[in-house]
Amino acid sequence: MLAEALAGLVFLPLLVACALLVMPRRTRLPLVLLGILPLPLLMFPVTTAVLADGLQIIAVAGFERPLGIEWRVDALSLVLKWLNAVIAVLVGLYALADYHPGSGKGRRFWILWLLLISALNALFLSSDLFNLFVTLELMTLAAIGLLVIDGKPAALRAGMRYLILALLGSMLYLMGVALIYAAAGTLDLYQAGGLLADDALPIVALMLMTVGLLIKSAIFPLHAWLPAAHGNAPGPVSAVLSAVVVKASIYMIWRLWLWFAGDWSMDWALTVLGLLGAGAILYGSILACLQDRLKMMVAYSTVAQLGYLMLLFPLFGVLGFAGASYHLLAHGLAKAAMFIAAANILKGLGTDRMDRLDGTDRKLPIDTFTFAIAGISILGLPPSGGFVAKWLLLQQAWGQAGWGWVAVLLIGGLLAAIYLFRPLSRLCARPLAAPEQALKSPGKAFSLLGLLLALLALGMGFAPAPVMDLLLGGPPPGMAP
Amino acid sequence: MNHPEIWIMAAAAIFGISVYALIVRTHLLRQLLALKVMGNAAFLVLVVGAGTVNGLLDGIPKALVLTGIVIAISAIGFALAVLVRLAEVTGSVDLDEDPSDQEPARDTNDPRDGDGHAG
């Protein structure tokens, strides 16, 4: 049952994507729904198996390692697969507004969308360094295809820059993989690290892979491509890019440092990674305060929030792991909601410049509400998923007397309050002389999808127990549970 | 393979040259070429680093390189398609020429979102 469900999560979107190429116009909408709606249902058998027995290992096609490739599901994979499934369905339904699969562009959009979902599902299962490379490439190409699908000049330029840097990241990663294979003779993520020690060659390989993945995750100071890409992409694409796609490469960095190289003694490097995260939080937040377009502000906020995920390395402990993983989930939901709200505002007003946002709350009440609710979670105000995550990180930092990290966490929260209050005060402001603009309504149902995502992020603060138990029960090796 | 050091040094040199080209060149086509060459350096390391299994050369790296070549070709093909589209839409094949990529061309009083095909 578990193996079938996992195979379904990977192959159902893939098969539907292929079918979309040949099926006639009328059948494409039901086909697309068939490709995304069952994904959360398929997650249930996986979830029950992991809740009952912890780590699940499946040898694909019955070939055991080292010859075959294994799929592994543990607490972290499960959380990310849930995030992917929820975003695939809710943001996917939202995308139906602009990209109906009956049209030519809609068909291209949906083929890429389903490929992206499939690649992400496979990535969160892989336990093989080369297999991870393949899925990462699939994910990146599909994501950039979605980014440039409208052919707008700004998106094309941003997509091209993203593509060049992403390919550079892939090549650095591939070089690292080649060196690891030469040194260890295996590419199994959970086996190779134990065969190697922290000698020169494995460290060089690990550094190459890490730098490549840091580029793809847009961690400060390698973040330059992200704001333009996420800020100029079509609405649903911005949402999925910020919510899941950048998280995938951070997930791989976690796997490399905490699982693969978990028992190498490289404390200095963990501190450096943490400092990069701190730099991302401060720099991203300050630039988010300075943006004059709403979507660019949200994109810089992503740069800042990704920094919290790197704080896991210096805040090494069960609470830190649970907090960072919870942040991954809460930020994914809240940021998807925020990008959907921003996309609706852009579509409704025809602009998302900050100085044109006055009085939007009357014209687009649901979207303004969504933006505010998502903001609460991004900001980390109680009660929200973001609050639980940051509270846990703060507890971990406090517990190990890392006062510098405590300061970064607190200043990051303060700066988030500043950059989120700016657009919110505009959205709810009364314009002095209201120029009556024709309003293009995005459609209430599509606004409600964004609200649902924001409420999910908020609800994570009310009921963190199930996810938290799961995360506390499955920390990386070396962390006492 | 005799003297793997030579091959590893060659791979390192190729890798270094392409990183240099990627940084120095601004023409996108040259940057893509640099990335392609960089991939070849990684493939070279994979092949040279192959050990022996039961006295025979390990076959897995060859499979990996084959897969890697297919991925590299599709990635470069996709990048070329984006590049052609970029050149058609903006008339530029150089990202450094136009630093205004954070300002979409829609700041008008027209509330409808224009199709964005400026120029």
Short mmCIF file of N, CA, C and O in Angstrom, two decimals, chain A residues 66-67 130 133-134 137 140-142 144-145 148-154 156-161 163-165 167-168 171-172 174-175 177-179 181-183 185 187 208 227-228 232 291-293 296 300 346-353 356 437-440, chain B residues 8 11-12 15 19 22 28 31-32 35 38-39 41-43 45-46 49-51 58 60-61 63-65 67-68 71-72 74-76 78-80 82-83 85-86 89-90 94-96 98 100-104 106-118:
data_model
loop_
_atom_site.label_atom_id
_atom_site.label_comp_id
_atom_site.label_asym_id
_atom_site.label_seq_id
_atom_site.Cartn_x
_atom_site.Cartn_y
_atom_site.Cartn_z
N PRO A 66 23.50 -1.78 -2.71
CA PRO A 66 23.93 -0.57 -3.42
C PRO A 66 23.57 -0.57 -4.91
O PRO A 66 23.76 0.45 -5.54
N LEU A 67 23.05 -1.69 -5.44
CA LEU A 67 22.79 -1.71 -6.87
C LEU A 67 21.58 -0.85 -7.21
O LEU A 67 21.61 -0.07 -8.15
N PHE A 130 22.94 11.06 -6.88
CA PHE A 130 22.76 11.35 -8.30
C PHE A 130 21.29 11.47 -8.65
O PHE A 130 20.88 12.32 -9.45
N PHE A 133 20.19 14.76 -7.93
CA PHE A 133 20.59 15.70 -8.99
C PHE A 133 19.59 15.68 -10.13
O PHE A 133 19.17 16.73 -10.62
N VAL A 134 19.17 14.48 -10.52
CA VAL A 134 18.22 14.36 -11.64
C VAL A 134 16.91 15.06 -11.28
O VAL A 134 16.37 15.86 -12.07
N GLU A 137 17.24 18.82 -11.25
CA GLU A 137 17.27 19.41 -12.59
C GLU A 137 15.87 19.49 -13.18
O GLU A 137 15.47 20.50 -13.74
N THR A 140 14.03 22.28 -11.51
CA THR A 140 14.47 23.61 -11.90
C THR A 140 13.98 23.96 -13.29
O THR A 140 13.46 25.06 -13.52
N LEU A 141 14.11 23.02 -14.23
CA LEU A 141 13.71 23.33 -15.60
C LEU A 141 12.20 23.57 -15.67
O LEU A 141 11.74 24.51 -16.33
N ALA A 142 11.42 22.74 -14.97
CA ALA A 142 9.97 22.94 -14.99
C ALA A 142 9.62 24.28 -14.35
O ALA A 142 8.76 25.02 -14.86
N ILE A 144 11.44 27.02 -14.16
CA ILE A 144 11.79 28.17 -14.99
C ILE A 144 10.87 28.24 -16.20
O ILE A 144 10.49 29.33 -16.64
N GLY A 145 10.48 27.09 -16.71
CA GLY A 145 9.49 27.09 -17.79
C GLY A 145 8.22 27.79 -17.37
O GLY A 145 7.63 28.58 -18.13
N VAL A 148 8.65 31.74 -17.15
CA VAL A 148 8.71 32.53 -18.38
C VAL A 148 7.51 32.27 -19.29
O VAL A 148 7.50 32.72 -20.42
N ILE A 149 6.48 31.59 -18.77
CA ILE A 149 5.44 31.10 -19.68
C ILE A 149 4.66 32.22 -20.36
O ILE A 149 4.19 32.07 -21.48
N ASP A 150 4.55 33.38 -19.70
CA ASP A 150 3.81 34.48 -20.31
C ASP A 150 4.65 35.27 -21.30
O ASP A 150 4.13 36.12 -22.02
N GLY A 151 5.96 35.04 -21.31
CA GLY A 151 6.83 35.72 -22.26
C GLY A 151 6.98 37.21 -22.00
O GLY A 151 7.29 37.96 -22.92
N LYS A 152 6.75 37.65 -20.77
CA LYS A 152 6.95 39.08 -20.47
C LYS A 152 8.44 39.37 -20.33
O LYS A 152 9.18 38.53 -19.82
N PRO A 153 8.87 40.55 -20.78
CA PRO A 153 10.32 40.83 -20.78
C PRO A 153 10.95 40.70 -19.39
O PRO A 153 12.01 40.08 -19.25
N ALA A 154 10.30 41.25 -18.37
CA ALA A 154 10.91 41.20 -17.04
C ALA A 154 11.05 39.76 -16.56
O ALA A 154 12.07 39.38 -15.99
N LEU A 156 11.22 37.11 -18.47
CA LEU A 156 12.21 36.40 -19.29
C LEU A 156 13.63 36.71 -18.81
O LEU A 156 14.46 35.81 -18.70
N ARG A 157 13.88 37.99 -18.52
CA ARG A 157 15.21 38.34 -18.03
C ARG A 157 15.49 37.67 -16.69
O ARG A 157 16.56 37.08 -16.47
N ALA A 158 14.49 37.73 -15.79
CA ALA A 158 14.68 37.11 -14.47
C ALA A 158 14.86 35.60 -14.62
O ALA A 158 15.70 35.00 -13.95
N GLY A 159 14.08 34.99 -15.52
CA GLY A 159 14.16 33.56 -15.71
C GLY A 159 15.51 33.15 -16.28
O GLY A 159 16.09 32.13 -15.90
N MET A 160 16.03 33.96 -17.21
CA MET A 160 17.32 33.64 -17.82
C MET A 160 18.43 33.70 -16.76
O MET A 160 19.31 32.83 -16.72
N ARG A 161 18.37 34.74 -15.92
CA ARG A 161 19.39 34.85 -14.87
C ARG A 161 19.29 33.67 -13.91
O ARG A 161 20.30 33.07 -13.53
N LEU A 163 18.13 30.77 -14.60
CA LEU A 163 18.55 29.55 -15.28
C LEU A 163 20.07 29.42 -15.29
O LEU A 163 20.62 28.36 -15.00
N ILE A 164 20.77 30.52 -15.62
CA ILE A 164 22.23 30.46 -15.67
C ILE A 164 22.78 30.08 -14.29
O ILE A 164 23.63 29.19 -14.16
N LEU A 165 22.26 30.74 -13.25
CA LEU A 165 22.78 30.47 -11.91
C LEU A 165 22.38 29.07 -11.45
O LEU A 165 23.16 28.37 -10.79
N LEU A 167 21.92 26.47 -13.35
CA LEU A 167 22.77 25.50 -14.03
C LEU A 167 24.17 25.49 -13.42
O LEU A 167 24.78 24.42 -13.27
N LEU A 168 24.67 26.67 -13.05
CA LEU A 168 25.97 26.71 -12.37
C LEU A 168 25.89 25.90 -11.07
O LEU A 168 26.78 25.08 -10.78
N MET A 171 25.99 22.22 -11.85
CA MET A 171 27.30 21.71 -12.26
C MET A 171 28.22 21.58 -11.05
O MET A 171 28.97 20.61 -10.94
N LEU A 172 28.15 22.55 -10.13
CA LEU A 172 28.96 22.44 -8.91
C LEU A 172 28.53 21.20 -8.13
O LEU A 172 29.36 20.43 -7.62
N LEU A 174 27.08 18.52 -9.32
CA LEU A 174 27.47 17.31 -10.06
C LEU A 174 28.95 16.99 -9.85
O LEU A 174 29.34 15.84 -9.69
N MET A 175 29.78 18.04 -9.84
CA MET A 175 31.21 17.83 -9.61
C MET A 175 31.42 17.21 -8.22
O MET A 175 32.21 16.28 -8.07
N VAL A 177 29.29 15.37 -6.62
CA VAL A 177 28.82 13.98 -6.68
C VAL A 177 29.90 13.09 -7.29
O VAL A 177 30.18 11.99 -6.79
N ALA A 178 30.54 13.58 -8.37
CA ALA A 178 31.58 12.79 -9.03
C ALA A 178 32.72 12.50 -8.06
O ALA A 178 33.23 11.38 -8.00
N LEU A 179 33.12 13.51 -7.30
CA LEU A 179 34.22 13.31 -6.35
C LEU A 179 33.81 12.33 -5.24
O LEU A 179 34.61 11.48 -4.83
N TYR A 181 31.69 9.91 -5.51
CA TYR A 181 31.67 8.56 -6.04
C TYR A 181 33.09 8.01 -6.16
O TYR A 181 33.35 6.85 -5.85
N ALA A 182 34.01 8.87 -6.61
CA ALA A 182 35.39 8.42 -6.75
C ALA A 182 35.97 8.03 -5.39
O ALA A 182 36.73 7.08 -5.28
N ALA A 183 35.57 8.74 -4.34
CA ALA A 183 36.15 8.48 -3.02
C ALA A 183 35.46 7.33 -2.31
O ALA A 183 36.09 6.54 -1.63
N GLY A 185 32.78 5.19 -3.71
CA GLY A 185 32.31 4.07 -4.50
C GLY A 185 30.82 3.83 -4.35
O GLY A 185 30.31 2.82 -4.84
N LEU A 187 26.84 6.13 -4.00
CA LEU A 187 26.21 7.44 -4.00
C LEU A 187 25.04 7.48 -3.02
O LEU A 187 24.26 8.41 -3.03
N LEU A 208 31.61 21.86 -2.68
CA LEU A 208 31.10 22.11 -4.03
C LEU A 208 29.59 21.92 -4.07
O LEU A 208 28.84 22.75 -4.60
N PRO A 227 14.74 37.73 -6.01
CA PRO A 227 13.66 38.72 -5.97
C PRO A 227 13.08 39.00 -7.36
O PRO A 227 11.87 39.04 -7.53
N ALA A 228 13.97 39.17 -8.37
CA ALA A 228 13.44 39.46 -9.70
C ALA A 228 12.62 38.29 -10.23
O ALA A 228 11.57 38.47 -10.83
N ASN A 232 8.52 38.73 -10.51
CA ASN A 232 7.99 38.95 -11.85
C ASN A 232 7.29 37.74 -12.43
O ASN A 232 6.77 37.80 -13.54
N GLN A 291 11.38 48.23 -0.77
CA GLN A 291 10.80 47.98 -2.09
C GLN A 291 9.59 48.89 -2.34
O GLN A 291 8.85 49.21 -1.41
N ASP A 292 9.39 49.27 -3.60
CA ASP A 292 8.21 50.06 -3.90
C ASP A 292 7.17 49.28 -4.68
O ASP A 292 6.19 49.85 -5.15
N ARG A 293 7.39 47.97 -4.84
CA ARG A 293 6.34 47.13 -5.43
C ARG A 293 6.01 46.01 -4.46
O ARG A 293 6.89 45.40 -3.86
N MET A 296 7.63 42.57 -5.15
CA MET A 296 9.06 42.57 -4.87
C MET A 296 9.29 42.54 -3.36
O MET A 296 10.23 41.90 -2.87
N TYR A 300 11.50 39.72 -1.47
CA TYR A 300 12.61 39.94 -0.55
C TYR A 300 12.32 39.34 0.81
O TYR A 300 13.23 38.89 1.52
N LEU A 346 -2.54 42.81 -7.76
CA LEU A 346 -1.92 43.27 -9.02
C LEU A 346 -2.93 43.19 -10.16
O LEU A 346 -3.06 44.09 -10.97
N LYS A 347 -3.66 42.07 -10.18
CA LYS A 347 -4.62 41.88 -11.26
C LYS A 347 -5.79 42.85 -11.12
O LYS A 347 -6.27 43.43 -12.09
N GLY A 348 -6.23 43.05 -9.88
CA GLY A 348 -7.39 43.91 -9.64
C GLY A 348 -7.10 45.37 -9.92
O GLY A 348 -7.90 46.06 -10.55
N LEU A 349 -5.96 45.85 -9.41
CA LEU A 349 -5.67 47.28 -9.54
C LEU A 349 -4.89 47.59 -10.82
O LEU A 349 -4.80 48.74 -11.21
N GLY A 350 -4.31 46.59 -11.43
CA GLY A 350 -3.49 46.83 -12.60
C GLY A 350 -2.07 47.24 -12.25
O GLY A 350 -1.24 47.44 -13.12
N THR A 351 -1.78 47.40 -10.97
CA THR A 351 -0.44 47.75 -10.54
C THR A 351 -0.26 47.22 -9.13
O THR A 351 -1.24 47.00 -8.42
N ASP A 352 0.98 46.99 -8.74
CA ASP A 352 1.20 46.65 -7.33
C ASP A 352 2.20 47.61 -6.71
O ASP A 352 2.88 47.28 -5.75
N ARG A 353 2.27 48.82 -7.28
CA ARG A 353 3.15 49.82 -6.66
C ARG A 353 2.56 50.24 -5.33
O ARG A 353 1.37 50.43 -5.19
N ARG A 356 0.14 53.11 -4.91
CA ARG A 356 -1.18 53.05 -5.54
C ARG A 356 -2.13 52.14 -4.77
O ARG A 356 -3.22 51.81 -5.25
N GLN A 437 -11.07 53.87 -10.33
CA GLN A 437 -10.46 53.00 -11.33
C GLN A 437 -11.40 51.84 -11.59
O GLN A 437 -12.07 51.36 -10.69
N ALA A 438 -11.43 51.45 -12.84
CA ALA A 438 -12.19 50.24 -13.14
C ALA A 438 -11.47 49.07 -12.48
O ALA A 438 -10.26 48.95 -12.58
N LEU A 439 -12.20 48.25 -11.79
CA LEU A 439 -11.58 47.17 -11.04
C LEU A 439 -11.85 45.86 -11.74
O LEU A 439 -12.99 45.53 -12.05
N LYS A 440 -10.77 45.14 -11.99
CA LYS A 440 -10.93 43.83 -12.61
C LYS A 440 -10.91 42.79 -11.49
O LYS A 440 -9.88 42.57 -10.87
N ILE B 8 42.55 14.15 -13.61
CA ILE B 8 41.87 14.97 -12.60
C ILE B 8 42.31 16.42 -12.74
O ILE B 8 41.50 17.35 -12.65
N ALA B 11 40.59 17.92 -15.61
CA ALA B 11 39.20 18.24 -15.27
C ALA B 11 39.15 19.53 -14.46
O ALA B 11 38.30 20.39 -14.69
N ALA B 12 40.08 19.65 -13.50
CA ALA B 12 40.09 20.86 -12.67
C ALA B 12 40.35 22.09 -13.53
O ALA B 12 39.70 23.13 -13.35
N PHE B 15 37.27 22.89 -15.53
CA PHE B 15 36.27 23.46 -14.62
C PHE B 15 36.60 24.91 -14.31
O PHE B 15 35.74 25.80 -14.38
N VAL B 19 34.41 28.29 -15.17
CA VAL B 19 33.93 29.21 -14.14
C VAL B 19 34.39 30.63 -14.46
O VAL B 19 33.63 31.60 -14.37
N LEU B 22 32.37 32.02 -17.27
CA LEU B 22 31.01 32.34 -16.82
C LEU B 22 30.99 33.70 -16.12
O LEU B 22 30.03 34.46 -16.24
N LEU B 28 25.07 35.83 -23.22
CA LEU B 28 24.42 34.66 -22.62
C LEU B 28 24.82 33.37 -23.31
O LEU B 28 24.93 32.32 -22.67
N GLN B 31 27.95 32.23 -21.91
CA GLN B 31 27.77 31.71 -20.56
C GLN B 31 27.21 30.29 -20.61
O GLN B 31 27.63 29.42 -19.83
N LEU B 32 26.27 30.05 -21.53
CA LEU B 32 25.73 28.69 -21.65
C LEU B 32 26.80 27.72 -22.10
O LEU B 32 26.87 26.59 -21.60
N LEU B 35 28.85 26.78 -19.20
CA LEU B 35 28.18 25.80 -18.34
C LEU B 35 28.27 24.40 -18.93
O LEU B 35 28.47 23.42 -18.21
N MET B 38 31.67 23.12 -18.31
CA MET B 38 31.80 22.79 -16.89
C MET B 38 31.23 21.40 -16.60
O MET B 38 31.81 20.62 -15.84
N GLY B 39 30.10 21.10 -17.23
CA GLY B 39 29.51 19.78 -17.06
C GLY B 39 30.44 18.69 -17.54
O GLY B 39 30.60 17.65 -16.91
N ALA B 41 33.64 18.68 -17.46
CA ALA B 41 34.67 18.44 -16.46
C ALA B 41 34.16 17.47 -15.39
O ALA B 41 34.88 16.56 -14.97
N ALA B 42 32.90 17.67 -14.98
CA ALA B 42 32.34 16.77 -13.97
C ALA B 42 32.24 15.35 -14.52
O ALA B 42 32.55 14.38 -13.83
N PHE B 43 31.84 15.22 -15.81
CA PHE B 43 31.74 13.88 -16.40
C PHE B 43 33.12 13.21 -16.44
O PHE B 43 33.25 12.02 -16.20
N VAL B 45 35.60 13.64 -14.38
CA VAL B 45 35.93 13.15 -13.04
C VAL B 45 35.18 11.86 -12.76
O VAL B 45 35.72 10.91 -12.20
N LEU B 46 33.90 11.82 -13.16
CA LEU B 46 33.11 10.61 -12.91
C LEU B 46 33.75 9.41 -13.59
O LEU B 46 33.91 8.34 -12.99
N GLY B 49 37.27 8.59 -12.12
CA GLY B 49 37.22 8.11 -10.74
C GLY B 49 36.64 6.73 -10.59
O GLY B 49 36.57 6.21 -9.48
N ALA B 50 36.22 6.13 -11.69
CA ALA B 50 35.59 4.81 -11.59
C ALA B 50 36.59 3.78 -11.09
O ALA B 50 37.70 3.69 -11.58
N GLY B 51 36.18 3.02 -10.12
CA GLY B 51 37.04 1.97 -9.59
C GLY B 51 36.81 0.68 -10.35
O GLY B 51 36.21 0.66 -11.43
N ASP B 58 34.21 -0.52 -13.16
CA ASP B 58 32.87 -0.25 -12.62
C ASP B 58 32.00 0.41 -13.69
O ASP B 58 32.39 1.40 -14.31
N ILE B 60 28.86 1.67 -13.31
CA ILE B 60 27.87 2.67 -12.89
C ILE B 60 28.22 4.09 -13.35
O ILE B 60 27.34 4.79 -13.83
N PRO B 61 29.51 4.52 -13.25
CA PRO B 61 29.80 5.88 -13.71
C PRO B 61 29.41 6.13 -15.15
O PRO B 61 28.97 7.23 -15.50
N ALA B 63 26.90 4.82 -16.71
CA ALA B 63 25.46 5.06 -16.71
C ALA B 63 25.16 6.47 -16.22
O ALA B 63 24.31 7.17 -16.77
N LEU B 64 25.90 6.88 -15.19
CA LEU B 64 25.67 8.22 -14.63
C LEU B 64 26.02 9.28 -15.67
O LEU B 64 25.28 10.26 -15.85
N VAL B 65 27.14 9.08 -16.37
CA VAL B 65 27.54 10.08 -17.36
C VAL B 65 26.53 10.16 -18.49
O VAL B 65 26.16 11.24 -18.96
N THR B 67 23.32 9.50 -18.32
CA THR B 67 22.17 10.25 -17.81
C THR B 67 22.49 11.73 -17.73
O THR B 67 21.68 12.57 -18.11
N GLY B 68 23.73 12.00 -17.24
CA GLY B 68 24.12 13.40 -17.09
C GLY B 68 24.15 14.12 -18.43
O GLY B 68 23.73 15.28 -18.53
N ILE B 71 20.67 14.96 -19.49
CA ILE B 71 20.14 16.09 -18.73
C ILE B 71 20.78 17.38 -19.19
O ILE B 71 20.10 18.39 -19.39
N ALA B 72 22.10 17.35 -19.42
CA ALA B 72 22.80 18.58 -19.82
C ALA B 72 22.27 19.05 -21.17
O ALA B 72 22.03 20.25 -21.37
N SER B 74 19.28 18.50 -22.49
CA SER B 74 17.93 19.08 -22.39
C SER B 74 17.98 20.43 -21.69
O SER B 74 17.25 21.35 -22.07
N ALA B 75 18.84 20.55 -20.68
CA ALA B 75 18.92 21.82 -19.97
C ALA B 75 19.43 22.92 -20.90
O ALA B 75 18.86 24.01 -20.96
N ILE B 76 20.48 22.60 -21.69
CA ILE B 76 21.02 23.62 -22.59
C ILE B 76 20.02 23.93 -23.70
O ILE B 76 19.82 25.08 -24.09
N PHE B 78 16.78 23.78 -23.47
CA PHE B 78 15.76 24.64 -22.87
C PHE B 78 16.29 26.06 -22.71
O PHE B 78 15.60 27.04 -23.02
N ALA B 79 17.55 26.17 -22.24
CA ALA B 79 18.13 27.50 -22.03
C ALA B 79 18.22 28.24 -23.35
O ALA B 79 17.95 29.45 -23.42
N LEU B 80 18.57 27.53 -24.45
CA LEU B 80 18.64 28.19 -25.75
C LEU B 80 17.28 28.69 -26.18
O LEU B 80 17.14 29.78 -26.74
N VAL B 82 14.83 29.62 -24.22
CA VAL B 82 14.54 30.83 -23.45
C VAL B 82 15.34 32.00 -23.98
O VAL B 82 14.84 33.12 -24.10
N LEU B 83 16.59 31.72 -24.36
CA LEU B 83 17.46 32.78 -24.87
C LEU B 83 16.90 33.37 -26.16
O LEU B 83 16.86 34.59 -26.35
N ARG B 85 13.82 33.37 -27.13
CA ARG B 85 12.61 34.14 -26.80
C ARG B 85 13.00 35.49 -26.20
O ARG B 85 12.40 36.53 -26.53
N LEU B 86 14.01 35.45 -25.32
CA LEU B 86 14.47 36.70 -24.69
C LEU B 86 14.96 37.67 -25.75
O LEU B 86 14.65 38.87 -25.71
N VAL B 89 11.97 39.13 -27.65
CA VAL B 89 11.11 40.05 -26.90
C VAL B 89 11.84 41.32 -26.51
O VAL B 89 11.29 42.41 -26.61
N THR B 90 13.09 41.19 -26.07
CA THR B 90 13.79 42.37 -25.56
C THR B 90 14.87 42.87 -26.51
O THR B 90 15.39 43.95 -26.32
N ASP B 94 22.08 39.97 -23.43
CA ASP B 94 23.04 40.30 -22.38
C ASP B 94 22.27 40.86 -21.20
O ASP B 94 21.61 41.89 -21.31
N LEU B 95 22.32 40.15 -20.09
CA LEU B 95 21.49 40.57 -18.95
C LEU B 95 22.01 41.83 -18.30
O LEU B 95 21.27 42.52 -17.62
N ASP B 96 23.30 42.14 -18.51
CA ASP B 96 23.85 43.31 -17.85
C ASP B 96 23.50 44.61 -18.56
O ASP B 96 23.69 45.68 -18.02
N ASP B 98 20.56 45.74 -19.40
CA ASP B 98 19.36 46.40 -18.93
C ASP B 98 19.15 46.07 -17.45
O ASP B 98 18.66 45.01 -17.12
N SER B 100 17.09 47.28 -15.44
CA SER B 100 15.78 47.67 -14.93
C SER B 100 14.82 46.49 -14.88
O SER B 100 13.63 46.66 -15.06
N ASP B 101 15.33 45.29 -14.62
CA ASP B 101 14.43 44.14 -14.67
C ASP B 101 13.55 44.01 -13.43
O ASP B 101 12.83 43.05 -13.26
N GLN B 102 13.62 44.98 -12.56
CA GLN B 102 12.69 44.95 -11.43
C GLN B 102 11.49 45.85 -11.68
O GLN B 102 10.60 45.96 -10.86
N GLU B 103 11.49 46.52 -12.83
CA GLU B 103 10.41 47.46 -13.13
C GLU B 103 9.67 46.98 -14.35
O GLU B 103 10.08 47.23 -15.48
N PRO B 104 8.56 46.30 -14.20
CA PRO B 104 7.82 45.88 -15.38
C PRO B 104 7.21 47.10 -16.06
O PRO B 104 6.95 48.11 -15.43
N ARG B 106 4.52 48.40 -16.84
CA ARG B 106 3.08 48.51 -16.77
C ARG B 106 2.64 49.63 -15.84
O ARG B 106 1.52 49.68 -15.39
N ASP B 107 3.55 50.55 -15.57
CA ASP B 107 3.19 51.62 -14.66
C ASP B 107 2.46 52.72 -15.42
O ASP B 107 2.96 53.79 -15.65
N THR B 108 1.26 52.42 -15.83
CA THR B 108 0.46 53.42 -16.52
C THR B 108 -0.85 53.56 -15.78
O THR B 108 -1.11 52.85 -14.82
N ASN B 109 -1.69 54.45 -16.24
CA ASN B 109 -2.98 54.59 -15.59
C ASN B 109 -3.97 53.54 -16.05
O ASN B 109 -5.07 53.47 -15.56
N ASP B 110 -3.56 52.80 -17.04
CA ASP B 110 -4.43 51.73 -17.51
C ASP B 110 -4.54 50.66 -16.44
O ASP B 110 -3.55 50.01 -16.10
N PRO B 111 -5.73 50.48 -15.87
CA PRO B 111 -5.84 49.51 -14.79
C PRO B 111 -5.69 48.08 -15.27
O PRO B 111 -5.36 47.20 -14.50
N ARG B 112 -5.97 47.87 -16.55
CA ARG B 112 -5.80 46.51 -17.05
C ARG B 112 -4.33 46.19 -17.14
O ARG B 112 -3.55 47.01 -17.60
N ASP B 113 -4.01 45.01 -16.77
CA ASP B 113 -2.63 44.58 -16.89
C ASP B 113 -2.30 44.40 -18.36
O ASP B 113 -2.89 43.56 -19.02
N GLY B 114 -1.37 45.23 -18.86
CA GLY B 114 -1.02 45.13 -20.27
C GLY B 114 -0.38 43.80 -20.56
O GLY B 114 0.01 43.07 -19.64
N ASP B 115 -0.25 43.46 -21.83
CA ASP B 115 0.32 42.15 -22.11
C ASP B 115 1.83 42.16 -21.94
O ASP B 115 2.46 41.12 -22.03
N GLY B 116 2.38 43.32 -21.65
CA GLY B 116 3.77 43.37 -21.26
C GLY B 116 4.75 43.34 -22.40
O GLY B 116 5.93 43.42 -22.19
N HIS B 117 4.26 43.23 -23.62
CA HIS B 117 5.19 43.17 -24.74
C HIS B 117 5.63 44.59 -25.10
O HIS B 117 5.21 45.15 -26.10
N ALA B 118 6.42 45.17 -24.25
CA ALA B 118 6.87 46.53 -24.49
C ALA B 118 7.86 46.55 -25.63
O ALA B 118 8.73 45.69 -25.70
#
